[in-house]
Amino acid sequence: MADETTAPDTDLDAEPEWILKFSIKGGDTVEWIAAKSAVFGALEELNKRECETGPVGWVFLPQGAINMSEVRYVSIHPRPAEAEPKPKPARRARFIWC
């Protein structure tokens, strides 16, 4: 059965946005933009799951699912400042681990 983790609901309006980037075999990338605490929380949870249970199969993000066996590496970095208005960062993130 899948195990669910929900990132804490904090005041994310004041937090800078970060990008969690999954680089997939074959050159594709999947990026998830959220508040800094949500991105770091997701990365920490991913690391914790791998340490406790071994390789993670699938990770479900708000925009889709990622087969972790196809991921070459995961990176995070601050979202660059842009001149145009940005959408609000995600207030909550639900990750389902399989």
XYZ file of C-alpha atoms in Angstrom:
98
model
C 0.000 0.000 0.000
C 1.219 3.484 -0.772
C 2.413 5.687 2.053
C 1.520 9.400 1.976
C 3.460 12.355 3.310
C 2.125 15.898 3.333
C 4.554 18.794 3.608
C 3.712 21.131 6.492
C 1.382 24.037 5.826
C 3.406 27.131 6.714
C 3.338 30.780 5.720
C 4.873 30.227 2.307
C 4.022 33.669 0.937
C 7.171 35.039 2.603
C 9.419 32.199 1.441
C 11.458 32.308 -1.753
C 10.638 29.828 -4.481
C 12.966 26.945 -5.245
C 13.064 24.346 -8.018
C 13.282 20.602 -7.389
C 14.614 19.122 -10.622
C 14.639 15.440 -11.600
C 16.963 14.642 -14.531
C 15.661 11.579 -16.336
C 17.630 9.103 -18.444
C 17.459 10.208 -22.073
C 17.836 13.904 -21.278
C 14.320 14.805 -20.088
C 13.782 16.812 -16.915
C 10.883 17.282 -14.522
C 10.816 20.463 -12.448
C 8.609 21.233 -9.476
C 8.525 24.820 -8.228
C 7.465 25.428 -4.645
C 8.414 27.332 -1.530
C 11.884 26.635 -0.159
C 10.618 24.637 2.839
C 8.442 22.404 0.629
C 11.328 21.662 -1.767
C 13.805 20.918 1.017
C 11.170 18.863 2.844
C 10.529 16.770 -0.257
C 14.239 16.162 -0.792
C 14.727 15.233 2.854
C 11.732 12.870 2.747
C 13.027 11.235 -0.432
C 16.423 10.676 1.196
C 14.798 9.334 4.383
C 12.644 6.862 2.417
C 15.621 5.551 0.477
C 17.632 5.092 3.682
C 14.784 3.257 5.426
C 13.338 1.120 2.653
C 15.863 1.078 -0.186
C 15.231 2.451 -3.668
C 11.934 4.295 -4.112
C 9.834 3.133 -7.075
C 7.460 5.958 -7.940
C 7.089 9.487 -6.587
C 3.829 11.303 -7.292
C 4.077 15.090 -7.548
C 1.154 17.482 -8.036
C 1.700 17.512 -11.823
C 2.437 13.802 -12.352
C 4.477 10.791 -11.359
C 8.170 10.017 -11.663
C 9.652 6.532 -11.922
C 12.703 6.932 -9.710
C 14.515 4.055 -11.431
C 14.705 6.321 -14.510
C 16.128 9.315 -12.616
C 19.832 10.046 -13.107
C 20.034 12.743 -10.417
C 17.940 15.135 -8.367
C 18.949 18.758 -7.827
C 17.546 21.847 -6.160
C 18.254 25.526 -6.717
C 16.588 28.886 -6.112
C 14.162 30.030 -8.762
C 15.712 32.935 -10.676
C 14.077 36.332 -10.306
C 11.865 37.192 -13.247
C 10.448 40.461 -14.524
C 6.939 39.051 -15.057
C 4.595 38.142 -12.181
C 5.074 34.648 -10.792
C 2.352 32.253 -9.712
C 2.114 31.719 -5.971
C 4.198 28.805 -4.696
C 2.439 25.615 -3.724
C 1.013 25.808 -0.208
C 1.071 22.062 0.290
C 2.667 19.156 -1.454
C 1.506 15.579 -1.181
C 4.015 12.917 -2.077
C 2.918 9.303 -2.399
C 5.662 6.720 -2.064
C 5.299 3.305 -3.699
